[in-house]
mmCIF file with all atom_site columns, C-alpha atoms in Angstrom:
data_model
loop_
_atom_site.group_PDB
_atom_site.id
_atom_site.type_symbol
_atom_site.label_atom_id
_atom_site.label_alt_id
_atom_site.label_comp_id
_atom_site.label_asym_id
_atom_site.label_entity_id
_atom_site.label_seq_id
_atom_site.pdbx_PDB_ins_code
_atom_site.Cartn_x
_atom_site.Cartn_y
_atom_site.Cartn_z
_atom_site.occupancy
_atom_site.B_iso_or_equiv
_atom_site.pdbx_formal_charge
_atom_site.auth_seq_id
_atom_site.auth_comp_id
_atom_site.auth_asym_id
_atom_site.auth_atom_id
_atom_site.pdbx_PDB_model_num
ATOM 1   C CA . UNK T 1 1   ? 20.637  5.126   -4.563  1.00 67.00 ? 27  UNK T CA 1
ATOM 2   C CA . UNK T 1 2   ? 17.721  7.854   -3.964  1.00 63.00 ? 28  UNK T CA 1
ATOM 3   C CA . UNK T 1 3   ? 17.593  8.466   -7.427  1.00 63.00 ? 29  UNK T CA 1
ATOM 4   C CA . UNK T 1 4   ? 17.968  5.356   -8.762  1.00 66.00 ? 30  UNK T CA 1
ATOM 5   C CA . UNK T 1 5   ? 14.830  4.487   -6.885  1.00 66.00 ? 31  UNK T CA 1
ATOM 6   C CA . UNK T 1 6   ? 12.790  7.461   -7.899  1.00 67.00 ? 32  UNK T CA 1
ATOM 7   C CA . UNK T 1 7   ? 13.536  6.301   -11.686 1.00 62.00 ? 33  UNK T CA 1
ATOM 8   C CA . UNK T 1 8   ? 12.620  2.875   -10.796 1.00 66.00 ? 34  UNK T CA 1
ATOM 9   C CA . UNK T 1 9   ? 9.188   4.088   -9.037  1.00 66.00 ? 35  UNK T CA 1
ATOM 10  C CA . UNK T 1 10  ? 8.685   6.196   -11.919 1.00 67.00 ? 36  UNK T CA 1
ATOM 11  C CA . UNK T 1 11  ? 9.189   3.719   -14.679 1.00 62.00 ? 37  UNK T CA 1
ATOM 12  C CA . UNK T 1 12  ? 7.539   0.621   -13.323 1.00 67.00 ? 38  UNK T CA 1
ATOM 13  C CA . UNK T 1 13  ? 4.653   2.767   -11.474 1.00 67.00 ? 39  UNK T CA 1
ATOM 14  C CA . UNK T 1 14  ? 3.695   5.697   -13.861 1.00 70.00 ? 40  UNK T CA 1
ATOM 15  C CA . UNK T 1 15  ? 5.434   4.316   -16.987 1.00 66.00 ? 41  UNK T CA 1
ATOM 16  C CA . UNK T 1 16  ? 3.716   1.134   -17.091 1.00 67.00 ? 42  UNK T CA 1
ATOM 17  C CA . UNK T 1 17  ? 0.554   2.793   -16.332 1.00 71.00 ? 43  UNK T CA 1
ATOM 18  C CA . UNK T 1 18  ? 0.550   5.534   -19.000 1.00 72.00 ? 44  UNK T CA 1
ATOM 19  C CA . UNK T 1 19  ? 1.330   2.656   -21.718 1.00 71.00 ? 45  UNK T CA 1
ATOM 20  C CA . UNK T 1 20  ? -1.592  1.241   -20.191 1.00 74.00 ? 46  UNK T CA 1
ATOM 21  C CA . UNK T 1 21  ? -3.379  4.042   -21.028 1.00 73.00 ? 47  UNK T CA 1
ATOM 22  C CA . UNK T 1 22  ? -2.224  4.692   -24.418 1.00 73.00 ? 48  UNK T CA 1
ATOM 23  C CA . UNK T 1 23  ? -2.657  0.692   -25.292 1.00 73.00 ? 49  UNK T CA 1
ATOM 24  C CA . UNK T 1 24  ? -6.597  1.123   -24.602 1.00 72.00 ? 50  UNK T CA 1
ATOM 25  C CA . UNK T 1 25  ? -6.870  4.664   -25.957 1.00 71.00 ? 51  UNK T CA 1
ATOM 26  C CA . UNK T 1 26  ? -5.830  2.962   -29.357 1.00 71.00 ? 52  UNK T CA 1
ATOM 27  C CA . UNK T 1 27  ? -7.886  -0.017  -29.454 1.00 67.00 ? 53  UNK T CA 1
ATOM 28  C CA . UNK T 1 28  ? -10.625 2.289   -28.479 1.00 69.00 ? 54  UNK T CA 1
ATOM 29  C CA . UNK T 1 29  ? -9.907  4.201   -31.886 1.00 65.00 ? 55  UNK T CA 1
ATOM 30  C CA . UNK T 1 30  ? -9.763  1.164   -33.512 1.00 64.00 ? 56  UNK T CA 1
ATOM 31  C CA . UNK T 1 31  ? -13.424 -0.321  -32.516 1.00 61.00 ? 57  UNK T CA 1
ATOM 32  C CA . UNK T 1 32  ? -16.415 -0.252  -34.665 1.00 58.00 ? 58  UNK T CA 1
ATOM 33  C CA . UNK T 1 33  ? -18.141 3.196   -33.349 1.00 55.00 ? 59  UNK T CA 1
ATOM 34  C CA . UNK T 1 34  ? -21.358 1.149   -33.030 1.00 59.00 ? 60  UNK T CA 1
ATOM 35  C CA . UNK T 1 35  ? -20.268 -0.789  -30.747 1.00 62.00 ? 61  UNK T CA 1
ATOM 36  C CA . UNK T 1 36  ? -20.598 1.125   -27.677 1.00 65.00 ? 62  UNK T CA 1
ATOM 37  C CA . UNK T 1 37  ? -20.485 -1.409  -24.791 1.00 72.00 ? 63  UNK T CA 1
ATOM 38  C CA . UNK T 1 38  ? -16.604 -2.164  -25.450 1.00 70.00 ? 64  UNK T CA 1
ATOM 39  C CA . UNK T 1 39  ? -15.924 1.676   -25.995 1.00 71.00 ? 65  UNK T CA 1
ATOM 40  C CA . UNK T 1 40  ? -17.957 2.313   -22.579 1.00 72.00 ? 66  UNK T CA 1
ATOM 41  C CA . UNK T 1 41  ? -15.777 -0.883  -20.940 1.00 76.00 ? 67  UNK T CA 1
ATOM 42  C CA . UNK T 1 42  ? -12.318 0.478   -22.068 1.00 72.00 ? 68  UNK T CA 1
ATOM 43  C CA . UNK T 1 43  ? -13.409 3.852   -20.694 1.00 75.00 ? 69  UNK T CA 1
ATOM 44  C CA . UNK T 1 44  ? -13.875 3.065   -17.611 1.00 74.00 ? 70  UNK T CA 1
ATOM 45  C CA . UNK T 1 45  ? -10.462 0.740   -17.451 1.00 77.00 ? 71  UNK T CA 1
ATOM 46  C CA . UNK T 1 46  ? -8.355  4.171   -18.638 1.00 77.00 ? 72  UNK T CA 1
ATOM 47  C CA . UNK T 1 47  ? -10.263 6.104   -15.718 1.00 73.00 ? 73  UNK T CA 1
ATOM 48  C CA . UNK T 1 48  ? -9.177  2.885   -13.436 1.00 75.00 ? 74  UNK T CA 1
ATOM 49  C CA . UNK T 1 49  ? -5.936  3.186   -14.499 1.00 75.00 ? 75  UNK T CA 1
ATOM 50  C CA . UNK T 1 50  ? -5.333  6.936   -14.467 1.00 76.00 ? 76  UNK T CA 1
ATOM 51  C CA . UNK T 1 51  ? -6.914  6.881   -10.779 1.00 76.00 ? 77  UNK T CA 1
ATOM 52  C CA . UNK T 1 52  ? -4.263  4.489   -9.925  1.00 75.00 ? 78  UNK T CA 1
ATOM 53  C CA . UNK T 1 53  ? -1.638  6.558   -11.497 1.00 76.00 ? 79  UNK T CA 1
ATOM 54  C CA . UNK T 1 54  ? -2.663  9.573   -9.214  1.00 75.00 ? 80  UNK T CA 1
ATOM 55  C CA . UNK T 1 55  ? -2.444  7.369   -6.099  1.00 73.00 ? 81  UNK T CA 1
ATOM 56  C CA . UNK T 1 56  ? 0.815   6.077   -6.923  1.00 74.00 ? 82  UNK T CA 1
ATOM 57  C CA . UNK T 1 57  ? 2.577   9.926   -8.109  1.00 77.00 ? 83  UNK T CA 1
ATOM 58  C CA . UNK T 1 58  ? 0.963   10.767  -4.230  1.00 75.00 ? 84  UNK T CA 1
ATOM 59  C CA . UNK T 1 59  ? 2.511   8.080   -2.819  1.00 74.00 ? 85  UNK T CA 1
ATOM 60  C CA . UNK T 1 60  ? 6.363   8.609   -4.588  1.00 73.00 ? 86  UNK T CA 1
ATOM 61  C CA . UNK T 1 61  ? 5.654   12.437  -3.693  1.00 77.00 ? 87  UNK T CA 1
ATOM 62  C CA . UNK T 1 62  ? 4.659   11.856  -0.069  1.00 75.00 ? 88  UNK T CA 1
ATOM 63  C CA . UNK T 1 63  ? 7.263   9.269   0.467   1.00 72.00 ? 89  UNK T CA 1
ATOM 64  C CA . UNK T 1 64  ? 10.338  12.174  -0.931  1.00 74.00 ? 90  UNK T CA 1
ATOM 65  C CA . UNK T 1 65  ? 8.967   14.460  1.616   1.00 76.00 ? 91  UNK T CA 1
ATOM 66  C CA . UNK T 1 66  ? 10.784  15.256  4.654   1.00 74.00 ? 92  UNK T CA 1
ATOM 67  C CA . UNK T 1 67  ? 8.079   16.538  6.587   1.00 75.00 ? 93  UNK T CA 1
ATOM 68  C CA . UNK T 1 68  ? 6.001   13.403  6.418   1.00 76.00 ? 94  UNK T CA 1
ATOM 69  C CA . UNK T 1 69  ? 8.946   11.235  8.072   1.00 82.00 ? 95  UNK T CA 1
ATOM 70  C CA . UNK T 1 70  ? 6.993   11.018  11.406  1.00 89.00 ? 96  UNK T CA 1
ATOM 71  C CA . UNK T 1 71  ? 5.425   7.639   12.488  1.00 91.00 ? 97  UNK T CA 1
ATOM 72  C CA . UNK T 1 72  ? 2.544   9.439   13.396  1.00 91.00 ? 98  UNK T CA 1
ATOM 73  C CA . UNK T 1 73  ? 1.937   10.797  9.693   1.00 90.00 ? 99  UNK T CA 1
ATOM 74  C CA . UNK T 1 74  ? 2.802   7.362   8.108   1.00 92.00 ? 100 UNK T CA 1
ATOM 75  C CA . UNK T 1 75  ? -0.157  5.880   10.492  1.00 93.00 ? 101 UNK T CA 1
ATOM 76  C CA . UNK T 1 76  ? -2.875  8.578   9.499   1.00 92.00 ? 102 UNK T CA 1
ATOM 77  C CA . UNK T 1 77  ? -1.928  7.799   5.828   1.00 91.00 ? 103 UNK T CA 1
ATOM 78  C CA . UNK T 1 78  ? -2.348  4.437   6.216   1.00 93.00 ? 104 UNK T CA 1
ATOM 79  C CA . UNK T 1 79  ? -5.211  5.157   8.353   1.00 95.00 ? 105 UNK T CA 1
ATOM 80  C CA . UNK T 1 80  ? -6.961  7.427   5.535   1.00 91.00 ? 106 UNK T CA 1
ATOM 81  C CA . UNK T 1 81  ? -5.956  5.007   2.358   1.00 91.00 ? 107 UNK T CA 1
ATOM 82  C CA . UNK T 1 82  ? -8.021  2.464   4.318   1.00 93.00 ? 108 UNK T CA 1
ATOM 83  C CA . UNK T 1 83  ? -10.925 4.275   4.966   1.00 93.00 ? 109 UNK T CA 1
ATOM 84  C CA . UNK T 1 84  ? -11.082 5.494   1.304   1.00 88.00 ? 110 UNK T CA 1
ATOM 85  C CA . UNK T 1 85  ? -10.324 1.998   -0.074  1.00 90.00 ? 111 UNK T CA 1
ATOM 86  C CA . UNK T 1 86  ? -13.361 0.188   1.518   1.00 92.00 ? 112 UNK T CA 1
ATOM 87  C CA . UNK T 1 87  ? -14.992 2.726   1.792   1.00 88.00 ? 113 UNK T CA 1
ATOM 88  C CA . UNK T 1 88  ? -17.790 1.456   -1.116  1.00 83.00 ? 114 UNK T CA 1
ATOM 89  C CA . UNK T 1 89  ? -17.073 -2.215  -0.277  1.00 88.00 ? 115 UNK T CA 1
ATOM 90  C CA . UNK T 1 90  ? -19.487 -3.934  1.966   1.00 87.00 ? 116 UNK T CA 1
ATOM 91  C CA . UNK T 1 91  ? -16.235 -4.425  4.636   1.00 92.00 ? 117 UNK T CA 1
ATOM 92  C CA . UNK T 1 92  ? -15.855 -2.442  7.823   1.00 95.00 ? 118 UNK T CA 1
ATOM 93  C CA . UNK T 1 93  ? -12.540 -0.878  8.035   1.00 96.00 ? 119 UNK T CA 1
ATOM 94  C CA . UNK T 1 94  ? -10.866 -0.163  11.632  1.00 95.00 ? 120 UNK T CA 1
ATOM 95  C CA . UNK T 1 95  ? -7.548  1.390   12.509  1.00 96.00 ? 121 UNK T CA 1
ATOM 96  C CA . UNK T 1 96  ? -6.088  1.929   15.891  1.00 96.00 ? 122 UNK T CA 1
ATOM 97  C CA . UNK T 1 97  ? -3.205  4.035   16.238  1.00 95.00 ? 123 UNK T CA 1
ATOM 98  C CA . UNK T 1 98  ? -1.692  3.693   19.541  1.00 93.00 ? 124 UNK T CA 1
ATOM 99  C CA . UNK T 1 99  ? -1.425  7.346   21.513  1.00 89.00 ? 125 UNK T CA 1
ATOM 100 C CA . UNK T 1 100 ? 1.682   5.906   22.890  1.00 88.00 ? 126 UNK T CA 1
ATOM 101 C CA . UNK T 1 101 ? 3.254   6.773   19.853  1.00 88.00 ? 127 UNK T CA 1
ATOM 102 C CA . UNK T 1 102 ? 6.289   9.344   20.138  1.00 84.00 ? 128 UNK T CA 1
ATOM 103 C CA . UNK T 1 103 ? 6.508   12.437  18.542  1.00 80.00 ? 129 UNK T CA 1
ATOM 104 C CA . UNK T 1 104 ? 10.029  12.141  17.628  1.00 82.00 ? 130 UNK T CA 1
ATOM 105 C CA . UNK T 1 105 ? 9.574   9.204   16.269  1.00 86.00 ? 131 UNK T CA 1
ATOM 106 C CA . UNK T 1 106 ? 10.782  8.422   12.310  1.00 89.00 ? 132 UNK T CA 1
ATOM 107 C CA . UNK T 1 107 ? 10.743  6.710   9.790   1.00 89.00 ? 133 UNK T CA 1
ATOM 108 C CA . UNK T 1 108 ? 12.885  6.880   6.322   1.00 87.00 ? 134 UNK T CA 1
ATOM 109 C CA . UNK T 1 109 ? 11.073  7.615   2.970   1.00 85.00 ? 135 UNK T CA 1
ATOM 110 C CA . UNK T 1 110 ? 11.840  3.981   2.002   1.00 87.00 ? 136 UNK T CA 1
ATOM 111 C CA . UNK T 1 111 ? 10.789  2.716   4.722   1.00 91.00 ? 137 UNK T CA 1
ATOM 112 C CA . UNK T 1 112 ? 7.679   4.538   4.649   1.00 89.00 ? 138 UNK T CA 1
ATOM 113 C CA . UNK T 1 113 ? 7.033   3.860   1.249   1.00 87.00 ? 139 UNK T CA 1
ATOM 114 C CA . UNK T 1 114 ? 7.787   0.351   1.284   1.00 92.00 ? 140 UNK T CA 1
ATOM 115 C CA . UNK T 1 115 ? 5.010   -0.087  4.918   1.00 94.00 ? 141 UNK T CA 1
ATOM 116 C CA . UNK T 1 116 ? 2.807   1.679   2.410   1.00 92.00 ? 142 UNK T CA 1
ATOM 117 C CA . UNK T 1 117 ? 2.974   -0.379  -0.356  1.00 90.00 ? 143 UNK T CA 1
ATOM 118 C CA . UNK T 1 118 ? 3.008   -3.820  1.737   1.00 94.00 ? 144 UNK T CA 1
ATOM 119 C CA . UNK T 1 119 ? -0.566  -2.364  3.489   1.00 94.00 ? 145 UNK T CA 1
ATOM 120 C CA . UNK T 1 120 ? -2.006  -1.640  0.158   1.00 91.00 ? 146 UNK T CA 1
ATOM 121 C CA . UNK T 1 121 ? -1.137  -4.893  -1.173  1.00 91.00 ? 147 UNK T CA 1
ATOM 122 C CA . UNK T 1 122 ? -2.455  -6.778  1.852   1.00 93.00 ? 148 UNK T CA 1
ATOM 123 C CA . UNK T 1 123 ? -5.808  -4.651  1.153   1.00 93.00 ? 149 UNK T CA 1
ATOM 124 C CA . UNK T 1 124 ? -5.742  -5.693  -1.995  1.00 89.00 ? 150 UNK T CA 1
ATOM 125 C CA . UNK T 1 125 ? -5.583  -8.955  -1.260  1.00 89.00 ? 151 UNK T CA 1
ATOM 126 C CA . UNK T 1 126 ? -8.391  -8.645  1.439   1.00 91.00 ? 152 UNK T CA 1
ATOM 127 C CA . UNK T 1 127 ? -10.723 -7.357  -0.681  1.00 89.00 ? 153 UNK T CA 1
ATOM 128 C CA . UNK T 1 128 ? -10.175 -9.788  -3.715  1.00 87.00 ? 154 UNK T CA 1
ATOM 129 C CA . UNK T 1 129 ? -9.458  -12.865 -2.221  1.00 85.00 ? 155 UNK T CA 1
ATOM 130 C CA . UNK T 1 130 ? -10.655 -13.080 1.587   1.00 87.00 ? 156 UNK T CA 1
ATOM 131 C CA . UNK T 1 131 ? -14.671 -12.628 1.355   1.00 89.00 ? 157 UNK T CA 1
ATOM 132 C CA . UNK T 1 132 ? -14.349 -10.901 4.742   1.00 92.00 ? 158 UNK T CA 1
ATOM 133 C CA . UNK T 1 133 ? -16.954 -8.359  5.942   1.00 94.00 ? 159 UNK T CA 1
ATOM 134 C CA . UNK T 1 134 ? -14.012 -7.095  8.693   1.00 95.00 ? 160 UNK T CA 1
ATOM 135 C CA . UNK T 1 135 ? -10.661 -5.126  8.339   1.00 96.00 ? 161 UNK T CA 1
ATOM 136 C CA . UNK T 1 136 ? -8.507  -4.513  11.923  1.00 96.00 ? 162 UNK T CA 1
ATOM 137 C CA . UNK T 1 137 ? -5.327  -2.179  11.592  1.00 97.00 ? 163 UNK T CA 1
ATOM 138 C CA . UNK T 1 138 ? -3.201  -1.085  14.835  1.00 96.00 ? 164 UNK T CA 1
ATOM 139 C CA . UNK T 1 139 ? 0.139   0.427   14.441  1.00 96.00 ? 165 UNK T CA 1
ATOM 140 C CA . UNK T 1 140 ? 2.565   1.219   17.288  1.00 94.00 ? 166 UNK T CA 1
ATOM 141 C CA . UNK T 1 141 ? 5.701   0.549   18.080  1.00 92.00 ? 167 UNK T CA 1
ATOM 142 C CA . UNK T 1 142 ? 7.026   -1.820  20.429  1.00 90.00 ? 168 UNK T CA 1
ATOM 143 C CA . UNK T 1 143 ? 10.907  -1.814  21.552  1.00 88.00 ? 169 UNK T CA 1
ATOM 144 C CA . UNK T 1 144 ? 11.881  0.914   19.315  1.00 86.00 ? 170 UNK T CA 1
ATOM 145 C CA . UNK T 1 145 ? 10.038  -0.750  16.433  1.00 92.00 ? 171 UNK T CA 1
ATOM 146 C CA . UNK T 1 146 ? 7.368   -0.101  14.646  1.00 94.00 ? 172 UNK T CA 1
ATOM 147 C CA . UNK T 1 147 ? 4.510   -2.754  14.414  1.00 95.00 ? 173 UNK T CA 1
ATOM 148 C CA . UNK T 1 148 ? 1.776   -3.077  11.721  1.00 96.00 ? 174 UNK T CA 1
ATOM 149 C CA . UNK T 1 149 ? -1.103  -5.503  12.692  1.00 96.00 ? 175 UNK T CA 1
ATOM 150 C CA . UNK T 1 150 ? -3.766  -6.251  9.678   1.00 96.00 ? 176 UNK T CA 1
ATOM 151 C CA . UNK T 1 151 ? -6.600  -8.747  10.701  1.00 95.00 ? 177 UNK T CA 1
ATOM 152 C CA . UNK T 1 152 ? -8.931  -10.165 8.145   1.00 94.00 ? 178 UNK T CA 1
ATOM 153 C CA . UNK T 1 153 ? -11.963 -12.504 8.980   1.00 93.00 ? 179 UNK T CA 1
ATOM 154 C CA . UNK T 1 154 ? -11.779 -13.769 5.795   1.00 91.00 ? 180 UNK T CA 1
ATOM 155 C CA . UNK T 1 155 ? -11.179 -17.591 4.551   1.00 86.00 ? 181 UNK T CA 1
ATOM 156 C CA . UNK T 1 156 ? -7.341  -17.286 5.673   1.00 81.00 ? 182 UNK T CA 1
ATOM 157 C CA . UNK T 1 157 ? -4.537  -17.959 3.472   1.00 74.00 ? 183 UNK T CA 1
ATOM 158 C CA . UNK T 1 158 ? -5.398  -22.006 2.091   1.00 65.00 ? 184 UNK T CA 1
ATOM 159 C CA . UNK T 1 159 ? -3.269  -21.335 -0.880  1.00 58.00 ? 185 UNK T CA 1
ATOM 160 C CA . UNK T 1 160 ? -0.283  -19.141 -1.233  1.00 52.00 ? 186 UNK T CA 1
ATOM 161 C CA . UNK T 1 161 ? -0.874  -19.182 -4.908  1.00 49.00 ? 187 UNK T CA 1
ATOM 162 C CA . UNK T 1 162 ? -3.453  -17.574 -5.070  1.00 48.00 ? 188 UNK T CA 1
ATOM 163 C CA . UNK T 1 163 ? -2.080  -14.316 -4.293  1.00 52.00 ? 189 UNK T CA 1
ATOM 164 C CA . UNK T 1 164 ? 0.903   -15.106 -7.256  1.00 57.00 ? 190 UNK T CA 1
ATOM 165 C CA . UNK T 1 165 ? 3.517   -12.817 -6.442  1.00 66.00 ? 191 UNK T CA 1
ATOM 166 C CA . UNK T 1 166 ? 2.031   -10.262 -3.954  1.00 75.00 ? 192 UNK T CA 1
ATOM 167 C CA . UNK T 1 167 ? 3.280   -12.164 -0.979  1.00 83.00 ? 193 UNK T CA 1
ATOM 168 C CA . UNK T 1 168 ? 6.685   -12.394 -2.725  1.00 85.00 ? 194 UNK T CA 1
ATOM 169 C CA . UNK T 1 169 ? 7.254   -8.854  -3.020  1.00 88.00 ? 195 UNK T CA 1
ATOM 170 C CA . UNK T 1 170 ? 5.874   -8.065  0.295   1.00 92.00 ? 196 UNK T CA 1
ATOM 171 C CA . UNK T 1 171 ? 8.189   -10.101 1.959   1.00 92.00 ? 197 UNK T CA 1
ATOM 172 C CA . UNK T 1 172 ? 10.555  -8.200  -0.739  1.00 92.00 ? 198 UNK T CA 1
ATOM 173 C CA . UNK T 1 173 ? 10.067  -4.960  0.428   1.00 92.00 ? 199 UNK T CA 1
ATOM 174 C CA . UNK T 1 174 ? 9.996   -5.769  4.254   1.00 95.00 ? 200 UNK T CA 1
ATOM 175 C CA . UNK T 1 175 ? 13.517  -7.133  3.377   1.00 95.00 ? 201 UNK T CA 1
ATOM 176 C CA . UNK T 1 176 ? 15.082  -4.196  1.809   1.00 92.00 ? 202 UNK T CA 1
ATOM 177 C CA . UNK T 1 177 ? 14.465  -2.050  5.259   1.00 93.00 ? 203 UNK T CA 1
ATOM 178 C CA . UNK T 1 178 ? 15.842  -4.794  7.127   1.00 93.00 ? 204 UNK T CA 1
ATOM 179 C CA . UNK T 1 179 ? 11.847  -5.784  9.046   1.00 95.00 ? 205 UNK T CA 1
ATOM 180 C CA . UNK T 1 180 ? 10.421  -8.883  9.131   1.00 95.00 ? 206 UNK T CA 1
ATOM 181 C CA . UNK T 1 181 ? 7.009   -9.890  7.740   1.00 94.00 ? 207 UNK T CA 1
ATOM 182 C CA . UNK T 1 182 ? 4.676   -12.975 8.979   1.00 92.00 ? 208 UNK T CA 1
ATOM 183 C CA . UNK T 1 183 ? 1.156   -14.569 7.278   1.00 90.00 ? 209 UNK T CA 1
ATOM 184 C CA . UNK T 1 184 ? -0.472  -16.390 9.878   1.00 88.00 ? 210 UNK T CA 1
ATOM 185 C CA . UNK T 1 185 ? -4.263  -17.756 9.288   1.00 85.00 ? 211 UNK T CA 1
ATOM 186 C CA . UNK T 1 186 ? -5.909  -16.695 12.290  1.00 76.00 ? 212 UNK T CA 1
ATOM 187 C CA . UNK T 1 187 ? -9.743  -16.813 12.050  1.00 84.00 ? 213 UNK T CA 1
ATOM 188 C CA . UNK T 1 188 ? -9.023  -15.357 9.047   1.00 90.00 ? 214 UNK T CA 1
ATOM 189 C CA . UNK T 1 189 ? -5.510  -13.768 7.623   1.00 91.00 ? 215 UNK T CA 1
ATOM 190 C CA . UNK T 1 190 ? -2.927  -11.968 9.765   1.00 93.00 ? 216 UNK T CA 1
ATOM 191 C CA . UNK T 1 191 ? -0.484  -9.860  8.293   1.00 94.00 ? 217 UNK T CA 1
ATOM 192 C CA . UNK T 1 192 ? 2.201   -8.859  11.437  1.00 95.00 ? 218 UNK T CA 1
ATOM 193 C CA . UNK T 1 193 ? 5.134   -6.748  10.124  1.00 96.00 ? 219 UNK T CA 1
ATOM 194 C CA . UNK T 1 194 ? 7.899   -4.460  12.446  1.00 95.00 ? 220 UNK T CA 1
ATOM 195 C CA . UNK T 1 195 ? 10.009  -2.726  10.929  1.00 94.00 ? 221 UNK T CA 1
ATOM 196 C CA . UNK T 1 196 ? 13.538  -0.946  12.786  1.00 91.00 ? 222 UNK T CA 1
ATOM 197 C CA . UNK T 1 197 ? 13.038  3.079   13.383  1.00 85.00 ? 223 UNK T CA 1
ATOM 198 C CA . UNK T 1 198 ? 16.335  3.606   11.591  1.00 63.00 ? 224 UNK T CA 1
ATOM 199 C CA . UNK T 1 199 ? 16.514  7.223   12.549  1.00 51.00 ? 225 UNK T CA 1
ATOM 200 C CA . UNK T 1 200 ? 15.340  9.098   15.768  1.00 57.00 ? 226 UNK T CA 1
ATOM 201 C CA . UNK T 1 201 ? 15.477  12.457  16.040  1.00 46.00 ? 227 UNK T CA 1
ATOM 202 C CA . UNK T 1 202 ? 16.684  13.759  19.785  1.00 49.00 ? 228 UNK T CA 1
ATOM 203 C CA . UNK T 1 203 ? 15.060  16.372  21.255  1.00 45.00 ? 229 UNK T CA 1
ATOM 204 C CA . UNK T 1 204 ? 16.994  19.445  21.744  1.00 44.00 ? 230 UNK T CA 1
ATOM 205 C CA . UNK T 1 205 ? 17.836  20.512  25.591  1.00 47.00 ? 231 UNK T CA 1
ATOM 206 C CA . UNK T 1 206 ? 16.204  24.476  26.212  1.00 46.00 ? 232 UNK T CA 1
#
């Protein structure tokens, strides 16, 4: 099943992006050489694109390591793709981990991955749709699950539409590791999702 998914991630996440790539590369050939506006505009959507590509190979590599199985290293991740994300939007980005948090905490690589992916959607979302000037993150875990909170103070949901299928394959991905997901417009959108800590490691006895 592991490796089925790494072939998945690889062809839908890298695949798609390097035809991408290789789609505006040959247009690019293709224009008029004078014309240096669309040449300078499909430029700049390869180096989109190949950024993107880099962030998702990270993300499939971080997820397949063991040592990053800790709650505490899934949080800072999150913690650090928000602060880069926003970082030259005009939105202030906050993320509160609790301290609370247990060391021996973990969480699978498709769980993390999946918590990852959900996050980056919902900042997607924030930052395209919302028109908020506010981002609020806390992650902990309450009765041996863990808890995502992201707060917008954005317009709120008022059409589920809009988003086409990013709220369907959130929901998606909070299935497959067995956690529940809600939307909720709170002065704003709230994105609440807990997730089961499907392994635990016990702490050896000196």
């Amino acid at each position: 099943l592991e490796r089925e998914r790494i072939i998945t991630d690889l062809h839908d996440d890298v695949g798609g992006g390097l035809s991408s790539i290789r789609m505006m590369s040959d247009l690019m050939t293709q224009e008029n050489t004078d014309d240096k506006s669309r040449s300078v505009v499909f430029a700049q959507k390869i180096s989109a694109t190949a950024k993107d590509i880099a962030q998702r190979m990270h993300t499939i590599i971080w997820s397949l390591n063991a040592e990053n199985d800790s709650v505490e290293n899934f949080a800072e991740y999150v913690r650090q793709y928000g602060v880069s994300y926003f970082e030259d939007a005009n939105i202030k980005f906050d993320c509160e981990i609790s301290s609370e948090i247990p060391a021996n905490a973990l969480l699978s690589g498709i769980q993390r991955k999946n918590l990852f992916l959900v996050s980056k959607e919902a900042f997607h979302n924030i930052l395209k749709h919302a028109g908020a000037s506010r981002v609020q993150v806390s992650i902990k875990i309450d009765n041996g699950k863990l808890c995502l909170r992201i707060h917008d103070n954005g317009k709120g949901i008022q059409n589920s539409n809009l988003f086409g299928n990013g709220l369907k394959n959130m929901q998606k991905r909070i299935d497959e590791i067995k956690g529940t997901i809600e939307f909720s417009s709170d002065n704003g959108t709230l994105v609440w999702v807990c997730a089961p800590l499907l392994i635990q490691k016990i702490s050896s006895q000196p």
